[in-house]
Tab-separated table of C-alpha atoms in Angstrom:
chain	number	residue	atom	x	y	z
A	1	MET	CA	0.057	-0.010	-0.112
A	2	VAL	CA	2.797	2.404	0.961
A	3	LYS	CA	4.555	1.748	-2.376
A	4	CYS	CA	1.320	2.312	-4.430
A	5	LYS	CA	0.657	5.556	-2.577
A	6	ASN	CA	4.247	6.780	-3.314
A	7	MET	CA	3.785	5.962	-6.939
A	8	ILE	CA	0.582	7.988	-7.203
A	9	LYS	CA	2.149	10.932	-5.186
A	10	SER	CA	5.260	10.904	-7.485
A	11	PHE	CA	3.074	10.887	-10.553
A	12	ALA	CA	0.979	13.824	-9.343
A	13	ARG	CA	3.959	15.736	-8.249
A	14	ASP	CA	6.166	15.372	-11.195
A	15	THR	CA	3.600	14.975	-13.999
A	16	LEU	CA	0.316	16.874	-13.229
A	17	LEU	CA	0.728	20.728	-13.494
A	18	GLY	CA	-1.168	22.332	-10.627
A	19	ALA	CA	-2.178	19.069	-9.130
A	20	GLU	CA	-2.313	18.839	-5.347
A	21	ILE	CA	-3.299	16.022	-2.878
A	22	ILE	CA	-5.945	17.657	-0.792
A	23	ASP	CA	-6.859	14.775	1.328
A	24	GLU	CA	-5.528	11.376	2.361
A	25	THR	CA	-6.669	8.269	4.398
A	26	LYS	CA	-5.206	4.891	4.886
A	27	ASP	CA	-6.843	3.583	1.815
A	28	GLU	CA	-7.539	6.682	-0.352
A	29	ILE	CA	-5.851	9.623	-1.872
A	30	ALA	CA	-7.765	12.647	-3.277
A	31	LEU	CA	-6.180	14.710	-6.099
A	32	GLN	CA	-7.414	18.110	-7.349
A	33	ILE	CA	-6.158	20.268	-10.156
A	34	LEU	CA	-5.921	23.808	-8.646
A	35	ILE	CA	-6.821	26.706	-10.872
A	36	LYS	CA	-7.464	29.447	-8.208
A	37	HIS	CA	-5.934	29.945	-4.652
A	38	SER	CA	-9.525	29.888	-3.348
A	39	GLU	CA	-9.786	26.166	-4.410
A	40	PHE	CA	-7.133	25.281	-1.907
A	41	PRO	CA	-7.354	27.805	0.981
A	42	ILE	CA	-4.662	28.159	3.478
A	43	GLU	CA	-6.437	26.328	6.172
A	44	LYS	CA	-6.705	23.366	4.033
A	45	ALA	CA	-3.075	23.605	3.021
A	46	VAL	CA	-2.089	23.584	6.674
A	47	ARG	CA	-4.415	20.652	7.526
A	48	ARG	CA	-2.627	18.688	4.686
A	49	MET	CA	0.779	19.773	5.929
A	50	VAL	CA	-0.094	18.170	9.477
A	51	ILE	CA	-1.025	14.810	7.732
A	52	VAL	CA	2.015	14.721	5.526
A	53	ALA	CA	4.620	15.836	8.264
A	54	LEU	CA	3.164	13.405	10.809
A	55	SER	CA	3.168	10.618	8.314
A	56	ALA	CA	6.944	11.374	7.670
A	57	ASN	CA	7.676	11.290	11.397
A	58	ARG	CA	5.778	8.001	11.822
A	59	ASP	CA	7.526	6.393	8.918
A	60	SER	CA	10.979	7.455	10.027
A	61	ILE	CA	10.379	5.645	13.268
A	62	SER	CA	9.054	2.540	11.590
A	63	ALA	CA	12.273	2.574	9.456
A	64	LEU	CA	14.289	1.894	12.501
A	65	LYS	CA	13.035	-1.614	12.490
A	66	LYS	CA	12.443	-2.301	8.699
A	67	ARG	CA	15.225	-0.187	7.256
A	68	ASP	CA	13.837	-0.609	3.713
A	69	ASP	CA	14.112	1.821	0.862
A	70	VAL	CA	10.281	2.254	0.396
A	71	LEU	CA	10.079	3.817	3.786
A	72	PHE	CA	13.250	5.893	3.497
A	73	GLN	CA	11.761	7.250	0.071
A	74	SER	CA	8.356	7.814	1.682
A	75	VAL	CA	10.043	10.149	4.215
A	76	ILE	CA	12.019	11.962	1.543
A	77	ASN	CA	8.825	12.502	-0.512
A	78	ALA	CA	6.871	13.685	2.518
A	79	HIS	CA	9.526	16.107	3.552
A	80	HIS	CA	9.465	17.555	-0.051
A	81	ASP	CA	5.654	17.687	-0.130
A	82	THR	CA	5.680	19.510	3.392
A	83	ASN	CA	8.107	22.017	2.199
A	84	ARG	CA	5.933	22.633	-1.082
A	85	LEU	CA	2.842	23.003	0.825
A	86	GLY	CA	4.666	25.223	3.282
A	87	LEU	CA	5.874	27.570	0.541
A	88	TYR	CA	2.355	27.619	-0.943
A	89	ALA	CA	0.967	28.664	2.448
A	90	VAL	CA	3.692	31.295	2.954
A	91	ARG	CA	3.043	32.754	-0.612
A	92	GLN	CA	-0.692	33.053	0.299
A	93	LEU	CA	0.114	34.756	3.578
A	94	LYS	CA	2.537	37.194	1.940
A	95	PHE	CA	0.032	37.922	-0.699
A	96	GLY	CA	-2.787	38.388	1.942
A	97	ILE	CA	-0.810	40.597	4.278
A	98	GLU	CA	0.531	42.948	1.566
A	99	ARG	CA	-3.021	43.714	0.468
A	100	ASN	CA	-4.831	43.439	3.914
A	101	LEU	CA	-6.970	40.379	2.622
A	102	PHE	CA	-7.305	38.660	6.035
A	103	ARG	CA	-10.949	38.228	5.617
A	104	GLU	CA	-10.562	36.670	2.074
A	105	LEU	CA	-8.224	34.190	3.652
A	106	GLY	CA	-10.730	33.193	6.339
A	107	PHE	CA	-9.167	35.054	9.161
A	108	ARG	CA	-11.003	37.360	11.587
A	109	THR	CA	-8.011	39.580	12.328
A	110	PRO	CA	-4.665	40.390	10.621
A	111	LYS	CA	-2.859	38.920	13.602
A	112	GLU	CA	-3.702	35.455	12.289
A	113	PHE	CA	-1.141	35.984	9.550
A	114	LEU	CA	1.575	35.466	12.273
A	115	LEU	CA	-0.343	32.634	13.889
A	116	TYR	CA	-0.413	30.554	10.705
A	117	ARG	CA	3.167	31.525	9.856
A	118	ILE	CA	4.366	30.142	13.122
A	119	ILE	CA	2.308	26.916	12.723
A	120	VAL	CA	3.634	26.529	9.232
A	121	ASN	CA	7.151	26.629	10.523
A	122	ASP	CA	6.489	24.145	13.397
A	123	ILE	CA	4.976	21.688	10.785
A	124	THR	CA	8.087	22.129	8.545
A	125	ASN	CA	10.232	21.273	11.444
A	126	ILE	CA	8.529	17.912	12.200
A	127	ALA	CA	9.189	16.904	8.549
A	128	GLU	CA	12.810	18.073	8.847
A	129	ASP	CA	13.412	16.132	11.934
A	130	ALA	CA	11.954	13.062	10.109
A	131	LEU	CA	14.370	13.447	7.299
A	132	ASN	CA	17.298	13.896	9.694
A	133	ILE	CA	16.358	10.477	11.348
A	134	VAL	CA	16.198	8.533	8.010
A	135	ASN	CA	19.457	10.092	6.892
A	136	ASN	CA	21.137	8.850	10.074
A	137	LEU	CA	19.438	5.426	9.582
A	138	SER	CA	20.799	5.397	6.028
A	139	THR	CA	24.214	6.080	7.146
A	140	LEU	CA	24.063	3.350	9.887
A	141	ARG	CA	22.735	0.855	7.251
A	142	LYS	CA	25.566	1.638	4.827
A	143	GLN	CA	28.149	1.200	7.620
A	144	ILE	CA	26.668	-2.227	8.438
A	145	ASP	CA	26.502	-3.246	4.772
A	146	ASP	CA	30.105	-2.129	4.185
A	147	GLN	CA	31.069	-4.130	7.274
A	148	LEU	CA	32.437	-0.934	9.082
A	149	LEU	CA	29.983	-1.651	11.907
A	150	PHE	CA	28.850	-4.810	13.482
A	151	ILE	CA	25.541	-4.800	15.358
A	152	LYS	CA	24.682	-8.286	16.714
A	153	GLU	CA	21.649	-7.349	19.016
A	154	PRO	CA	18.352	-6.727	17.477
A	155	ILE	CA	16.311	-3.613	18.276
A	156	ASP	CA	15.323	-3.664	22.080
A	157	GLU	CA	11.544	-4.525	21.868
A	158	GLU	CA	10.827	-2.864	25.301
A	159	VAL	CA	12.429	0.423	24.306
A	160	TYR	CA	10.961	0.397	20.850
A	161	SER	CA	7.442	-0.286	22.035
A	162	GLN	CA	7.650	2.510	24.685
A	163	LEU	CA	9.076	4.845	21.936
A	164	LEU	CA	6.179	3.995	19.759
A	165	ASN	CA	3.778	4.782	22.555
A	166	PHE	CA	5.338	8.095	23.330
A	167	ASN	CA	5.351	9.051	19.655
A	168	SER	CA	1.679	8.015	19.383
A	169	ILE	CA	0.865	10.456	22.340
A	170	ALA	CA	2.911	13.229	20.750
A	171	HIS	CA	0.959	12.871	17.489
A	172	GLN	CA	-2.411	12.691	19.208
A	173	MET	CA	-1.666	15.963	21.077
A	174	PHE	CA	-0.432	17.752	18.024
A	175	GLU	CA	-3.474	16.796	15.974
A	176	GLU	CA	-5.819	17.781	18.904
A	177	ALA	CA	-3.953	21.167	19.167
A	178	THR	CA	-4.449	21.905	15.397
A	179	LYS	CA	-8.026	21.011	15.607
A	180	ALA	CA	-8.578	23.272	18.593
A	181	MET	CA	-6.974	26.006	16.549
A	182	PHE	CA	-9.123	25.526	13.579
A	183	LYS	CA	-12.271	25.519	15.718
A	184	ARG	CA	-11.103	28.347	17.919
A	185	ALA	CA	-11.840	25.995	20.887
A	186	TYR	CA	-10.622	27.862	23.934
A	187	ASN	CA	-11.473	25.107	26.462
A	188	ASP	CA	-9.806	22.396	24.319
A	189	ALA	CA	-6.622	24.443	23.974
A	190	GLU	CA	-6.550	25.136	27.661
A	191	LYS	CA	-6.859	21.284	28.556
A	192	LEU	CA	-4.055	20.449	26.047
A	193	ILE	CA	-1.699	23.049	27.744
A	194	ALA	CA	-2.388	21.440	31.041
A	195	LYS	CA	-1.974	17.887	29.780
A	196	ARG	CA	1.640	18.668	28.246
A	197	GLY	CA	3.198	18.597	31.851
A	198	SER	CA	1.887	15.109	32.513
A	199	PHE	CA	3.917	13.649	29.684
A	200	VAL	CA	7.354	14.801	31.144
A	201	THR	CA	7.529	11.738	33.507
A	202	LEU	CA	6.961	9.410	30.571
A	203	GLU	CA	9.804	11.052	28.643
A	204	THR	CA	12.187	10.913	31.581
A	205	GLU	CA	11.364	7.123	32.123
A	206	LEU	CA	12.117	6.476	28.473
A	207	ILE	CA	15.401	8.279	28.581
A	208	ARG	CA	16.367	6.226	31.662
A	209	LEU	CA	15.243	2.952	30.040
A	210	ILE	CA	17.488	3.745	26.931
A	211	SER	CA	20.458	4.610	29.251
A	212	SER	CA	19.924	1.395	31.137
A	213	LYS	CA	20.167	-0.894	28.107
A	214	LYS	CA	23.369	-2.360	26.740
A	215	MET	CA	23.213	-1.355	23.146
A	216	ASP	CA	25.305	-0.179	20.331
A	217	PRO	CA	25.905	3.616	20.898
A	218	ASN	CA	24.936	4.385	17.140
A	219	VAL	CA	21.589	2.744	17.797
A	220	ALA	CA	21.184	4.586	21.098
A	221	ALA	CA	21.921	7.851	19.467
A	222	ILE	CA	19.148	7.252	16.791
A	223	LEU	CA	16.689	6.308	19.426
A	224	ARG	CA	17.466	9.562	21.325
A	225	LEU	CA	16.900	11.378	17.937
A	226	MET	CA	13.528	9.710	17.700
A	227	LEU	CA	12.629	10.540	21.313
A	228	ASP	CA	13.749	14.225	20.777
A	229	SER	CA	11.568	14.479	17.642
A	230	SER	CA	8.496	13.244	19.537
A	231	ARG	CA	9.155	15.645	22.347
A	232	ARG	CA	9.326	18.442	19.966
A	233	ILE	CA	5.849	17.560	18.361
A	234	LEU	CA	4.511	17.701	21.983
A	235	ASP	CA	6.127	21.102	22.475
A	236	TYR	CA	4.813	22.279	19.087
A	237	GLY	CA	1.339	21.154	20.078
A	238	GLN	CA	1.697	23.121	23.358
A	239	ASN	CA	2.783	26.206	21.376
A	240	ILE	CA	-0.264	25.945	18.987
A	241	SER	CA	-2.533	25.582	21.979
A	242	GLU	CA	-1.063	28.648	23.731
A	243	LEU	CA	-1.469	30.693	20.352
A	244	THR	CA	-5.106	29.421	20.068
A	245	LEU	CA	-5.680	30.503	23.658
A	246	ASN	CA	-4.189	34.022	23.092
A	247	ARG	CA	-6.184	34.401	20.009
A	248	THR	CA	-9.444	33.409	21.515
A	249	VAL	CA	-8.941	35.727	24.515
A	250	GLU	CA	-8.219	38.623	22.193
A	251	GLU	CA	-11.322	37.836	20.165
A	252	ILE	CA	-13.507	37.656	23.284
A	253	CYS	CA	-12.084	41.024	24.638
A	254	THR	CA	-12.564	42.653	21.288
A	255	SER	CA	-16.210	41.550	21.103
A	256	PHE	CA	-16.861	43.092	24.465
A	257	GLU	CA	-15.348	46.399	23.353
A	258	VAL	CA	-17.498	46.496	20.243
A	259	LYS	CA	-20.595	45.956	22.504
């Protein structure tokens, strides 16, 4: 399935002028030929960026165990797509702010230009971290293939299982944070900010577990990279929640002033 999806994405990216993947599920990909910016608004572009960047992160962690070219290429392609969508979003923001078109972009105030610019940057960083992980994995695999490095022990299942769990929690929080932002859900954003602190213990325990295991230092370094990327996703989720909270408070205060 991953291979087929990569082929479709490559075809759309390299062959169809103006084509963009506007939605994706486990079994389906929706393509649309874009004629005007209004057909692919900035909110939809950012939603798509979230899906692609988190998919890249997920595949980069799966690649630790599988280490196959399909997963590596999937992350590289997703990184490329995230950057392409990010540039598209930034162009729209630049065009809108120069002409004061915040309402045309679906914003309520001009300050939302900055909000979306920060979020686009955070999402781009998630994909960048995923690419960094697979680049390190690729180097590790080459050293093993060239017999410059000998790793006898398989990946520690306990560590890998807990890493996957921590990564899943990070993804969930980030997805919930972006949903709260799009819905302008003050209460949801506030709950997510409070929830972030509860994951610190889980992160500390995972660091201790990795340190306690006897494993090749090269593998341990990559595990730490993966842990750090998951922690950053949690931090980005908190950051987005705080921005959502600030925006919602400003809107409430403004509505009182108008009355």
